[in-house]
PDB file of C-alpha atoms in Angstrom:
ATOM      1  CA  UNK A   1     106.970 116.295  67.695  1.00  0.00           C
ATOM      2  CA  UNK A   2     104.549 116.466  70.816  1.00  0.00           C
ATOM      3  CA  UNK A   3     105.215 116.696  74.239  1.00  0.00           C
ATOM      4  CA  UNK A   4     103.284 113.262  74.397  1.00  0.00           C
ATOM      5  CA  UNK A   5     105.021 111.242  71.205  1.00  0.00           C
ATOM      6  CA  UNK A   6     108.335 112.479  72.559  1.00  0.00           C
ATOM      7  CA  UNK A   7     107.779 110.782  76.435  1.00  0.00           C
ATOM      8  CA  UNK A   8     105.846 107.371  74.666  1.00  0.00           C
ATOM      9  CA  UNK A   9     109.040 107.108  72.435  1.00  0.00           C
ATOM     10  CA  UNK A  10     111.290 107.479  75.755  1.00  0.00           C
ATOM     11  CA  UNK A  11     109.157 105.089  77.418  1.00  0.00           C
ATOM     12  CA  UNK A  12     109.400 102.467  74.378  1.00  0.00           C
ATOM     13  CA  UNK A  13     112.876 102.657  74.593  1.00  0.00           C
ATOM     14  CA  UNK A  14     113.240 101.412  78.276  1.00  0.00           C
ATOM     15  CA  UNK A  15     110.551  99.030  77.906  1.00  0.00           C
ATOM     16  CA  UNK A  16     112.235  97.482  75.452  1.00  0.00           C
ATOM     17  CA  UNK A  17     115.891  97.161  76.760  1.00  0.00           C
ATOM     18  CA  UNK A  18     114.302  95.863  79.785  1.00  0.00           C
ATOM     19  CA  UNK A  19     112.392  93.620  77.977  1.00  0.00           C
ATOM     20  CA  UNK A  20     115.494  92.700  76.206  1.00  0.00           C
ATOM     21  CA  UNK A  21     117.491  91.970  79.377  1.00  0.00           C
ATOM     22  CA  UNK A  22     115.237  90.098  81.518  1.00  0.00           C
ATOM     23  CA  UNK A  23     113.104  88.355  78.877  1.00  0.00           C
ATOM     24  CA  UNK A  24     115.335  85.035  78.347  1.00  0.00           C
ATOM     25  CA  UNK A  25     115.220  84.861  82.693  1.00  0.00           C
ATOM     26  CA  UNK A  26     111.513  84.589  82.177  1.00  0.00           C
ATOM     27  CA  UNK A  27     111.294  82.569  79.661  1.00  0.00           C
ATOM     28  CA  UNK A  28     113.933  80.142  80.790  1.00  0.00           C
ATOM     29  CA  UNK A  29     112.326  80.328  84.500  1.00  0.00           C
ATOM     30  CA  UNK A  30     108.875  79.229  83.339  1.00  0.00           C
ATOM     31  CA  UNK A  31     110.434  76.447  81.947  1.00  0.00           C
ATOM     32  CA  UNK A  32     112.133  74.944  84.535  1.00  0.00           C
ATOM     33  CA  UNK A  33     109.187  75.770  86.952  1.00  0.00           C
ATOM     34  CA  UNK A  34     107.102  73.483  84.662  1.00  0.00           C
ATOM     35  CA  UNK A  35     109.333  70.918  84.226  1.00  0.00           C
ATOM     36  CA  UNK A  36     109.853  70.879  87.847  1.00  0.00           C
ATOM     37  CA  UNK A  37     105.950  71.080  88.349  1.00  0.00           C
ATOM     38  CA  UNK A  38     105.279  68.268  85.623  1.00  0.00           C
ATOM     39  CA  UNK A  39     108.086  65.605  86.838  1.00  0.00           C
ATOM     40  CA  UNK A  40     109.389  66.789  90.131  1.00  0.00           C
ATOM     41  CA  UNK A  41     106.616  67.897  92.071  1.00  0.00           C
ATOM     42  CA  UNK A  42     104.993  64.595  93.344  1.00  0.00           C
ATOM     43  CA  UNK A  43     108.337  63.608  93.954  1.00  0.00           C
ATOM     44  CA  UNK A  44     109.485  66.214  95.724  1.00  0.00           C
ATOM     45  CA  UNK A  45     106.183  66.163  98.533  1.00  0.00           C
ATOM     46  CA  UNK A  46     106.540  62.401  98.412  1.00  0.00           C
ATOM     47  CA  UNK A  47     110.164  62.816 100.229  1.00  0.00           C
ATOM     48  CA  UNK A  48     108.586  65.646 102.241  1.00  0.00           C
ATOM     49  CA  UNK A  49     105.463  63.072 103.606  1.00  0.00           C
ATOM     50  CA  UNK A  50     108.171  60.215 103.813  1.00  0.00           C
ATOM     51  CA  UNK A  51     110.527  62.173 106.381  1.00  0.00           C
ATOM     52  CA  UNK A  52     107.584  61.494 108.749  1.00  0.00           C
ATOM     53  CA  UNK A  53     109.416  57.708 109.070  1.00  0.00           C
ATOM     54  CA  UNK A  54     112.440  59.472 110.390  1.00  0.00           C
ATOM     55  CA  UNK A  55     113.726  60.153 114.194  1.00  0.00           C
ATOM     56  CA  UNK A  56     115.224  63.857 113.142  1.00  0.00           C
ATOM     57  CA  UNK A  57     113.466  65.498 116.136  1.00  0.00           C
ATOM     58  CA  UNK A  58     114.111  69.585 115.231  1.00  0.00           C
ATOM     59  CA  UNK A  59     116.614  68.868 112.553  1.00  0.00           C
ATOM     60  CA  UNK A  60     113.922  67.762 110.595  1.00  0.00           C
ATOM     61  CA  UNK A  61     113.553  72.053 109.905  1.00  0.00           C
ATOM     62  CA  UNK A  62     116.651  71.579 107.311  1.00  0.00           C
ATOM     63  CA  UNK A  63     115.553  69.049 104.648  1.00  0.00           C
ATOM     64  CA  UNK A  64     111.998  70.438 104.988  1.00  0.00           C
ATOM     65  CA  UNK A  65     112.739  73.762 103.946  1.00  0.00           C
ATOM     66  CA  UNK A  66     115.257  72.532 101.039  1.00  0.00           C
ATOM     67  CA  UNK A  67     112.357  70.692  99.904  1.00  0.00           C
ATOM     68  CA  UNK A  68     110.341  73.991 100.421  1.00  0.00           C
ATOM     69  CA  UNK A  69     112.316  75.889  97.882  1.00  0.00           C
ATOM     70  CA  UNK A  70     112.291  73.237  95.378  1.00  0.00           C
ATOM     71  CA  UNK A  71     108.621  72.734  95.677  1.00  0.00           C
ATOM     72  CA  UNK A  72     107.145  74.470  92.424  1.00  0.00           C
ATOM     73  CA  UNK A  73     103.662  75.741  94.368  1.00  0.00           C
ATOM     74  CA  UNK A  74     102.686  78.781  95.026  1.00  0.00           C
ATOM     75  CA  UNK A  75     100.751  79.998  98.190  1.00  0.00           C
ATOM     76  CA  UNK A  76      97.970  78.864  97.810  1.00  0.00           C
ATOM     77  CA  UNK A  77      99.255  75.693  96.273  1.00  0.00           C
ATOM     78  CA  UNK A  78     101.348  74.956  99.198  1.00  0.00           C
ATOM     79  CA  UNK A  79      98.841  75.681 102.056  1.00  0.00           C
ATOM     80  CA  UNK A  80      96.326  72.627 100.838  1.00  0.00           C
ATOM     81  CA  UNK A  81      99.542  70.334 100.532  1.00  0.00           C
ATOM     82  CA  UNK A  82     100.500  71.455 103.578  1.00  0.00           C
ATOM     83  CA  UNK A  83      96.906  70.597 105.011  1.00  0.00           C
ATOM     84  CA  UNK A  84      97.477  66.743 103.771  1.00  0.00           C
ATOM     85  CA  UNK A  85     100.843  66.833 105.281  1.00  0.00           C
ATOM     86  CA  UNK A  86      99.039  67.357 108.443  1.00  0.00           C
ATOM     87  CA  UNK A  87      96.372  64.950 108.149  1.00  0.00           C
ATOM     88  CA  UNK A  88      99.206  62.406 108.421  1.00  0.00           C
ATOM     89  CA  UNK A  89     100.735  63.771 111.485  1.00  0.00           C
ATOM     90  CA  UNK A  90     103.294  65.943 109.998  1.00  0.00           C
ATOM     91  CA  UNK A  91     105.347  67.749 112.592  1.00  0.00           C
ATOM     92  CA  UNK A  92     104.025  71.261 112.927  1.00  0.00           C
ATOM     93  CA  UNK A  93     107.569  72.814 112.944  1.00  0.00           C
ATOM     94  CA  UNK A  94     108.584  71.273 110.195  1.00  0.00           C
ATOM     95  CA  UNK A  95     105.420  72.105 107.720  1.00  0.00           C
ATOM     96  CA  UNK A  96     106.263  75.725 108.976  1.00  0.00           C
ATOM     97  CA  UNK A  97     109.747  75.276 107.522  1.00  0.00           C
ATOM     98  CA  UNK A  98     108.574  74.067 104.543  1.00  0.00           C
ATOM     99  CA  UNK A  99     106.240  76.248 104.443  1.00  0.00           C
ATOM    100  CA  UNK A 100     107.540  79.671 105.107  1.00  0.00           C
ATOM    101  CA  UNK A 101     110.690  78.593 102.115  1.00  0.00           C
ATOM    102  CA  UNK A 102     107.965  77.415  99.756  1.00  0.00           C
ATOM    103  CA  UNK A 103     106.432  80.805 100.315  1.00  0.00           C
ATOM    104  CA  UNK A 104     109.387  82.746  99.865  1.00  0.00           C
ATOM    105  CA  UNK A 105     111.506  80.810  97.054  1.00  0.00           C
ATOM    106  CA  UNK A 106     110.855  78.135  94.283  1.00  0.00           C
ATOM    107  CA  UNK A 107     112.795  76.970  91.287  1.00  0.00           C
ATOM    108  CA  UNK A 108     111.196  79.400  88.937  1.00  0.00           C
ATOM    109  CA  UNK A 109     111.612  82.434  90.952  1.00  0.00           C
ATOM    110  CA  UNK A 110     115.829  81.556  91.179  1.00  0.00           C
ATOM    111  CA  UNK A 111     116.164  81.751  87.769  1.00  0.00           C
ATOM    112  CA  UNK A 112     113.873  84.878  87.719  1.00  0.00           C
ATOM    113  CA  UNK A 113     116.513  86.186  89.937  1.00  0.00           C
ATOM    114  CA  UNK A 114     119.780  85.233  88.229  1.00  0.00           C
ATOM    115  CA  UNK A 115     118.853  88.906  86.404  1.00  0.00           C
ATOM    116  CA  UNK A 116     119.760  90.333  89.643  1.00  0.00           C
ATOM    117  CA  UNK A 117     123.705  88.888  89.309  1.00  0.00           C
ATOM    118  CA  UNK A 118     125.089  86.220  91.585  1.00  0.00           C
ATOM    119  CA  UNK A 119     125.425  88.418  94.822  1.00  0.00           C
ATOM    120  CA  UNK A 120     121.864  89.003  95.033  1.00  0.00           C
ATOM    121  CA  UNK A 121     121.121  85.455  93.962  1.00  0.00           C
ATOM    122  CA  UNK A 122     122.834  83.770  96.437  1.00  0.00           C
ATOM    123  CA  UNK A 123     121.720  86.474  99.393  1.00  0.00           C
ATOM    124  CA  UNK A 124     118.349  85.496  98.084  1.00  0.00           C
ATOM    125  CA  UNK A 125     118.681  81.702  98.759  1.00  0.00           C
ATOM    126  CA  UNK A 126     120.117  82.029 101.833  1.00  0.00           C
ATOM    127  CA  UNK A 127     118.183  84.397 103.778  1.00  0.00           C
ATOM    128  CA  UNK A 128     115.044  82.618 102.089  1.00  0.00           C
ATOM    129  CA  UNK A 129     116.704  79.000 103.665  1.00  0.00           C
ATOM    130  CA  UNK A 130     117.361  80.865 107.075  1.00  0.00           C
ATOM    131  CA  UNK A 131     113.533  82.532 107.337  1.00  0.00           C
ATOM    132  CA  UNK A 132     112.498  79.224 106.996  1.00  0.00           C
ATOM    133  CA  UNK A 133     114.591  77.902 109.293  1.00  0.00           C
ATOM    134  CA  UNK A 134     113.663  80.677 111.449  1.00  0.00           C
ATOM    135  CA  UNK A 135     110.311  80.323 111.351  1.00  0.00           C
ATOM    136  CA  UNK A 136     110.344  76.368 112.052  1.00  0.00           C
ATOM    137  CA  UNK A 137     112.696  77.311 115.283  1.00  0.00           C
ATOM    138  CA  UNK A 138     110.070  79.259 116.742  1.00  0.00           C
ATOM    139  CA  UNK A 139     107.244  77.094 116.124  1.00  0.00           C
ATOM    140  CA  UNK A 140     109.163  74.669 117.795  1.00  0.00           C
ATOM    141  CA  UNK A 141     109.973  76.523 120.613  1.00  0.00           C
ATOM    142  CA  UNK A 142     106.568  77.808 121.486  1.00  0.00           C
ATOM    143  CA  UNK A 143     104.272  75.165 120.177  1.00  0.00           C
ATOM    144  CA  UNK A 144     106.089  71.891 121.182  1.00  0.00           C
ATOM    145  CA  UNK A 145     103.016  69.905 121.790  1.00  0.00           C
ATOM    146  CA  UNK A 146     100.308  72.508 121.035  1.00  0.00           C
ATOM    147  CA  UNK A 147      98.767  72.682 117.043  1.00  0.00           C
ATOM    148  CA  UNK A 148     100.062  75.645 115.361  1.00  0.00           C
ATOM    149  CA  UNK A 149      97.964  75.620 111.787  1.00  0.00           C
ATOM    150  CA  UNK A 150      94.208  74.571 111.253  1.00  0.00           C
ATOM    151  CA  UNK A 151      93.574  73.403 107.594  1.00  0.00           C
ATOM    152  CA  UNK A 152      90.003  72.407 108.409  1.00  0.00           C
ATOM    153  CA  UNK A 153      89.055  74.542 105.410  1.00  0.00           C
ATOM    154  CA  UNK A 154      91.802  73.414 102.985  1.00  0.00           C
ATOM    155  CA  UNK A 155      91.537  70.127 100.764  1.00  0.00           C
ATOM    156  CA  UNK A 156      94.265  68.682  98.795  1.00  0.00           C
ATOM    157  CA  UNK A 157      93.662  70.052  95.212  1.00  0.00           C
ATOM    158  CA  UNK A 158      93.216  68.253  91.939  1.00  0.00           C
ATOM    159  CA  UNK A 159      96.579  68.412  90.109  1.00  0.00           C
ATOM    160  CA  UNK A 160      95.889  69.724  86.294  1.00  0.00           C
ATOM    161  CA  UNK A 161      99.142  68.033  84.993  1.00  0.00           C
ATOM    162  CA  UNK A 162      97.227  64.841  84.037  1.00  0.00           C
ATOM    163  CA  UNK A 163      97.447  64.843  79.959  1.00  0.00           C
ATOM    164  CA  UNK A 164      98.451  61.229  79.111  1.00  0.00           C
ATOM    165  CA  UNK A 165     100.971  62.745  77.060  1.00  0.00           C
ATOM    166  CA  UNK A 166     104.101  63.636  78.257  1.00  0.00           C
ATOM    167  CA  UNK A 167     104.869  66.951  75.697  1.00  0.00           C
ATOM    168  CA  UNK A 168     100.783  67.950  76.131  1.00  0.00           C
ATOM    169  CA  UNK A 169     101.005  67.854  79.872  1.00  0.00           C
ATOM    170  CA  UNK A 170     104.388  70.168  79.906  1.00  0.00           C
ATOM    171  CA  UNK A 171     102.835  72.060  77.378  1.00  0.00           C
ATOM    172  CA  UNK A 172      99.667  72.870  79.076  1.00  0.00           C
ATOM    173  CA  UNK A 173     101.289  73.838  82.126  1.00  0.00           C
ATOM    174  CA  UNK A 174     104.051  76.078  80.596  1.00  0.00           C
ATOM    175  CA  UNK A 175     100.981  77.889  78.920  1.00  0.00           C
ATOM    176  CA  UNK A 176      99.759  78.044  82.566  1.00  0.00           C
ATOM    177  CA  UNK A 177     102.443  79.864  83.638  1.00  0.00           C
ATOM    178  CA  UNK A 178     102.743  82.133  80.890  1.00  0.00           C
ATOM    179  CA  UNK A 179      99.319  82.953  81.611  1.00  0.00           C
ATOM    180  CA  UNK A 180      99.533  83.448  85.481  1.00  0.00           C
ATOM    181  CA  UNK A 181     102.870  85.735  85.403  1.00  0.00           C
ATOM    182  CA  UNK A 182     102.894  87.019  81.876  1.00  0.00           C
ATOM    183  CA  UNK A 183     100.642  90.151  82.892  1.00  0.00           C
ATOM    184  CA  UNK A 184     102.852  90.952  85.732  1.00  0.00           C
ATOM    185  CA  UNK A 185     106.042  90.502  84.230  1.00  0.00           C
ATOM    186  CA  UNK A 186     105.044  93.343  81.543  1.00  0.00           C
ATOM    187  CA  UNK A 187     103.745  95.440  84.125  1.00  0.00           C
ATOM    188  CA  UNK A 188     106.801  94.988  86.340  1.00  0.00           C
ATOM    189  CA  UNK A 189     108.966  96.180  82.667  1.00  0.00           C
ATOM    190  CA  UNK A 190     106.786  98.833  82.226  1.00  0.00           C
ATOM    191  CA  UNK A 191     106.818 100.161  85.829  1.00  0.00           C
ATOM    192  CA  UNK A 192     110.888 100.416  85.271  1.00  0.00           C
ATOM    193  CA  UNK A 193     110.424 102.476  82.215  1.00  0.00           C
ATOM    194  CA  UNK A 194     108.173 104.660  84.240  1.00  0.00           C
ATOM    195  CA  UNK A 195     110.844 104.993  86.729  1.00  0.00           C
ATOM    196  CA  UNK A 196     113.919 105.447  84.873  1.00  0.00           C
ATOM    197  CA  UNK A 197     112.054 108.107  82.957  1.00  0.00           C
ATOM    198  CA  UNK A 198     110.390 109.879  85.990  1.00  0.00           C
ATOM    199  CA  UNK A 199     112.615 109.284  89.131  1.00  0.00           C
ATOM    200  CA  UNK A 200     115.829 111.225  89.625  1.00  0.00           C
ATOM    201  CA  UNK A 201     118.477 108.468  90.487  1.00  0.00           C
ATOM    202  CA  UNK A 202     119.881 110.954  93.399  1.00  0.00           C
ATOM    203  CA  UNK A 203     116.115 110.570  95.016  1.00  0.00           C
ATOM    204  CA  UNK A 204     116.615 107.317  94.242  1.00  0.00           C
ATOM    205  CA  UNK A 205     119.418 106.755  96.405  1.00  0.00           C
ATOM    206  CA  UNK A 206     119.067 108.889  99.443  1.00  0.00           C
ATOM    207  CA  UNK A 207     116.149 106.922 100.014  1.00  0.00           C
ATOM    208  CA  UNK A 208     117.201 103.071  99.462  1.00  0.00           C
ATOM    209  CA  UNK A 209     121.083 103.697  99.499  1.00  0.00           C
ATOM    210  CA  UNK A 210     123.054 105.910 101.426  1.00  0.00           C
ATOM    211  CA  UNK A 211     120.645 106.328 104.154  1.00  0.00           C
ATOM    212  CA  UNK A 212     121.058 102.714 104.330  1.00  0.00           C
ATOM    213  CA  UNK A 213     119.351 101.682 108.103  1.00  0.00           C
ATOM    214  CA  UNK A 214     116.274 103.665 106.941  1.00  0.00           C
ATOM    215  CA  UNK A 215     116.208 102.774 103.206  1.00  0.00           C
ATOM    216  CA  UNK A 216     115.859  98.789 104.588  1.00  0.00           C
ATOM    217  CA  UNK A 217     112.850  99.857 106.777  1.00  0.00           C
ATOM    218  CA  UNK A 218     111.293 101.866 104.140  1.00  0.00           C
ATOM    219  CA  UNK A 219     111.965  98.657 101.044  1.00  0.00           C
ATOM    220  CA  UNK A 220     110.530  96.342 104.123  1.00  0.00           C
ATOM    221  CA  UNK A 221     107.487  98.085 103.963  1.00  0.00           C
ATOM    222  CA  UNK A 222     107.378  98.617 100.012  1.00  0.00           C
ATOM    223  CA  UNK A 223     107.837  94.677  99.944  1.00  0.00           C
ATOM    224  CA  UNK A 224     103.977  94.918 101.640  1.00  0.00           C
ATOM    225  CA  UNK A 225     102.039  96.484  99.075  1.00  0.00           C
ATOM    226  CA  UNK A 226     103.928  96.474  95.721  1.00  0.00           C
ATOM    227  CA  UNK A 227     104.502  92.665  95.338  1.00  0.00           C
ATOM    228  CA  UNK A 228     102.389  91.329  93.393  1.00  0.00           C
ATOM    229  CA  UNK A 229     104.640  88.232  91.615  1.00  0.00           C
ATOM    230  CA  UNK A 230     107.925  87.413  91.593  1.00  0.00           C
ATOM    231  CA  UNK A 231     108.640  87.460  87.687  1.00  0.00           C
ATOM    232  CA  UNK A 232     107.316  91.476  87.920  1.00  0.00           C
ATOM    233  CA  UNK A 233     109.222  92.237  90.615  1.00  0.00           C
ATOM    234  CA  UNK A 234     112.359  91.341  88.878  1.00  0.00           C
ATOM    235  CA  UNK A 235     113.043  94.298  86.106  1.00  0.00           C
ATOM    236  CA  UNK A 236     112.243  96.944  88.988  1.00  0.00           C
ATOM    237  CA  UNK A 237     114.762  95.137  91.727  1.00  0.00           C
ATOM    238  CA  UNK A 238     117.674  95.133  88.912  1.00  0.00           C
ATOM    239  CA  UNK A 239     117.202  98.498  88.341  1.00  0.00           C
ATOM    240  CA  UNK A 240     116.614  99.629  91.690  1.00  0.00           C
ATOM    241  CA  UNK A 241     119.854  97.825  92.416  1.00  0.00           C
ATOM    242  CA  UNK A 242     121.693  99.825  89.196  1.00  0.00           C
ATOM    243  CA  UNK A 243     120.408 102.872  90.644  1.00  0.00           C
ATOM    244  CA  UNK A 244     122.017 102.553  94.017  1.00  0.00           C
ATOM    245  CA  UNK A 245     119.786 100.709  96.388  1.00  0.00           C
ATOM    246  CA  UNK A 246     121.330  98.701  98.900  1.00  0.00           C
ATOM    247  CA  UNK A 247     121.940  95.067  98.867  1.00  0.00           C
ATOM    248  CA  UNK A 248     120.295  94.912 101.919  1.00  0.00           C
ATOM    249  CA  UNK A 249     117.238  96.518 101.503  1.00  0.00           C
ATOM    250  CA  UNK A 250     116.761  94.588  98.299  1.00  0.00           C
ATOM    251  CA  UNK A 251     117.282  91.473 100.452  1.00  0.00           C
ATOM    252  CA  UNK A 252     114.498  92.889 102.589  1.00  0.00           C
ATOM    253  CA  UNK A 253     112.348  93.330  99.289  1.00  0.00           C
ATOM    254  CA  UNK A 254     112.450  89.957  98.552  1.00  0.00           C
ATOM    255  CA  UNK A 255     111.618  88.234 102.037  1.00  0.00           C
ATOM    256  CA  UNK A 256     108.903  90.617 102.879  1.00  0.00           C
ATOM    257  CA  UNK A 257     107.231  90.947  99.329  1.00  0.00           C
ATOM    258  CA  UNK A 258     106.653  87.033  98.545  1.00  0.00           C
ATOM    259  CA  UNK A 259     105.605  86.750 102.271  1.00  0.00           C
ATOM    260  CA  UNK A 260     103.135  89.459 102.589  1.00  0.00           C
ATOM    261  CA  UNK A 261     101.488  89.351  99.239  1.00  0.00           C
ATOM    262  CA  UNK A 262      97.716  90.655  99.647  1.00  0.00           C
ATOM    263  CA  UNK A 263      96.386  88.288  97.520  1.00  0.00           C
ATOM    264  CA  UNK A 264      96.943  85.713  99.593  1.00  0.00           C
ATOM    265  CA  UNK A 265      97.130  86.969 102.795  1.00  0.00           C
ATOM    266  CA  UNK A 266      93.470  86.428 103.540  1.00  0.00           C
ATOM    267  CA  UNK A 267      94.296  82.176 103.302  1.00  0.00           C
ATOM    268  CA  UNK A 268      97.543  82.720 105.676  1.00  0.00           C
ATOM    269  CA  UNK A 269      95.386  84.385 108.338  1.00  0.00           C
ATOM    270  CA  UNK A 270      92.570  81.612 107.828  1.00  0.00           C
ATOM    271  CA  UNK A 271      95.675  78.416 108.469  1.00  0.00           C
ATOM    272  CA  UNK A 272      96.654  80.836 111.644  1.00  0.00           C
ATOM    273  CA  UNK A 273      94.221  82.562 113.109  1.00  0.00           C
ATOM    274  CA  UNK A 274      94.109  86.294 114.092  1.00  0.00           C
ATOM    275  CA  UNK A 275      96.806  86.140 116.831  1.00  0.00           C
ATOM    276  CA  UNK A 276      99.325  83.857 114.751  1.00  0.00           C
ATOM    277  CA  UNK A 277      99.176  85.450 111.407  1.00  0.00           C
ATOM    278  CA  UNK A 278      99.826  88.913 113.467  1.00  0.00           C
ATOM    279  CA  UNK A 279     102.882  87.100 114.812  1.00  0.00           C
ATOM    280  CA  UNK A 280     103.666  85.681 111.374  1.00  0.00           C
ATOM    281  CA  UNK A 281     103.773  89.296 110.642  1.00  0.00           C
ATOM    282  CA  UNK A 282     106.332  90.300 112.931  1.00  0.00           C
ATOM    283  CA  UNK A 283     108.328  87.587 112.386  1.00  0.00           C
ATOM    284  CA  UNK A 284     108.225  88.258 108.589  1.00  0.00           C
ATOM    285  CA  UNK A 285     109.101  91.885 108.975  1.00  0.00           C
ATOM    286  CA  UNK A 286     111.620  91.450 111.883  1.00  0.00           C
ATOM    287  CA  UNK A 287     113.804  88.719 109.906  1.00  0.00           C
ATOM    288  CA  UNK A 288     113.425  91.037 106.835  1.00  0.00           C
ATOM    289  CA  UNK A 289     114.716  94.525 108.803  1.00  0.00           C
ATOM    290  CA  UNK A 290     117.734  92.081 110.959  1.00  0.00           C
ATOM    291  CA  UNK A 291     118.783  90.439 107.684  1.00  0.00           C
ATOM    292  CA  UNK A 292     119.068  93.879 105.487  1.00  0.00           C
ATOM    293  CA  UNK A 293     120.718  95.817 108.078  1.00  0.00           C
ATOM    294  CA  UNK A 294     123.460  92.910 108.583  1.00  0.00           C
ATOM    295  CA  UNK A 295     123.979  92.658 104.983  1.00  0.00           C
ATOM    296  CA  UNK A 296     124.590  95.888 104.563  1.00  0.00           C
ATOM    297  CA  UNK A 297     126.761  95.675 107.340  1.00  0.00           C
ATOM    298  CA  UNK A 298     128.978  92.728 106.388  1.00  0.00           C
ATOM    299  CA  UNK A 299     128.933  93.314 102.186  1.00  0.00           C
TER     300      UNK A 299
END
């Protein structure tokens, strides 16, 4: 046997228990995103452009970012529904609330991360609820009365979910979806093979675990380039975690990744401008870094 066959055989074998772990998470988490996307999603931004009828004032921030994370959209789905939010007179805090936990967290990605086991889960809900909370604090604070976003070059776009029949339309859109993470999702399985094959676990974990104020800096950072979706992300986090990495620079993974994805960057820094989006940044990393090193701290 070659030198070659023998490592393609290895790497066939941890493809395929990954696979076999994480596959019903994917397939079970495009399902609920398009049943959420087919007959929750209007529903869910009509209670969002509703709470502009109600006298919450800066508590407004909680509801909006619980709506966030149920919200189905992506990025660049959420920033032109975002834009119509405004056109009504939306609060500005509040669309950064709902917003910045759209961005991070939807219905999909939660059952992507049930893989990860319930303490991960649940750290991943939360410190996606507080960024957003976070995030609608501070636009509160320093923009009371000043405009914060400009969607002058966002419309509201055409929803494809229009099929006149029910089973078509739910259908068509969990195609969709298989389409828009199904690349990733085999990448992300075949990046793990590559690095349970390839990366000595004790490298592993002097970098990400024991060295713990250091490893959440350095996953903070890896969150920048290497996310690319959520679904991919998932088979390298769980074993990342097996390997040793700490809970809290997985927790800084998953804030910074979703938030700082390049591909759609480029339409943040458009809604902000230059100086915003750099502060968006900060904010983004900063949260990430404070939330990792008190988890690590306190579990």
């Amino acid at each position: 046997m070659t030198v070659l066959r023998r490592e393609l055989i290895y790497l066939w074998y941890y493809f395929t228990v990954q696979l076999e772990q994480i596959f019903p998470y994917w397939v079970i988490g495009m399902a609920i995103g398009s049943v959420v996307s087919v007959f929750g999603k209007e529903r869910i931004h009509g209670l969002f452009s509703n709470m502009q009828t109600k006298k919450w004032g800066v508590f407004g921030i909680i509801p909006a970012c619980l709506l966030g994370i149920a919200s189905p959209l992506c990025m660049y789905g959420t920033i032109p529904i975002a834009a119509s939010f405004a056109e009504k007179g939306m609060r500005d805090d509040w669309l950064a609330a709902f917003m910045m936990a759209s961005i991070l967290l939807n219905p999909q990605l939660i059952v992507y991360s049930a893989a990860l086991g319930s303490t991960a889960l649940l750290i991943r809900i939360a410190s996606c609820f507080l960024c957003g909370i976070g995030a609608g604090l501070l636009v509160h604070i320093f923009y009371k009365g000043k405009s914060f976003f400009n969607f002058s070059w966002f419309s509201v776009p055409q929803s494809r979910d229009t099929d006149p029949n029910v089973l078509l339309r739910l259908l068509k859109n969990f195609s969709r979806n298989i389409k828009a993470t199904g690349p990733y999702f085999l990448l992300g399985i075949l990046l793990t093979a590559l690095f349970q094959r390839y990366v000595p676990t004790d490298a592993f974990v002097s970098l990400f675990g024991s060295n713990e104020g250091f490893g959440v800096l350095m996953a903070a950072t890896l969150g920048v380039p290497l996310y690319a979706c959520g679904g991919g992300t998932i088979p390298l986090l769980q074993e990342w975690l097996m390997d040793g990495m700490s809970m809290g620079s997985a927790a800084a993974f998953m804030i910074t990744g979703p938030a700082t994805k390049i591909t759609n960057l480029g339409a943040v820094k458009i809604v902000l401008g230059l100086k915003r989006f750099i502060a968006y940044l900060l904010f983004t990393i900063g949260f990430a870094l404070i939330t990792g090193l008190l988890i690590n701290i306190f579990i």
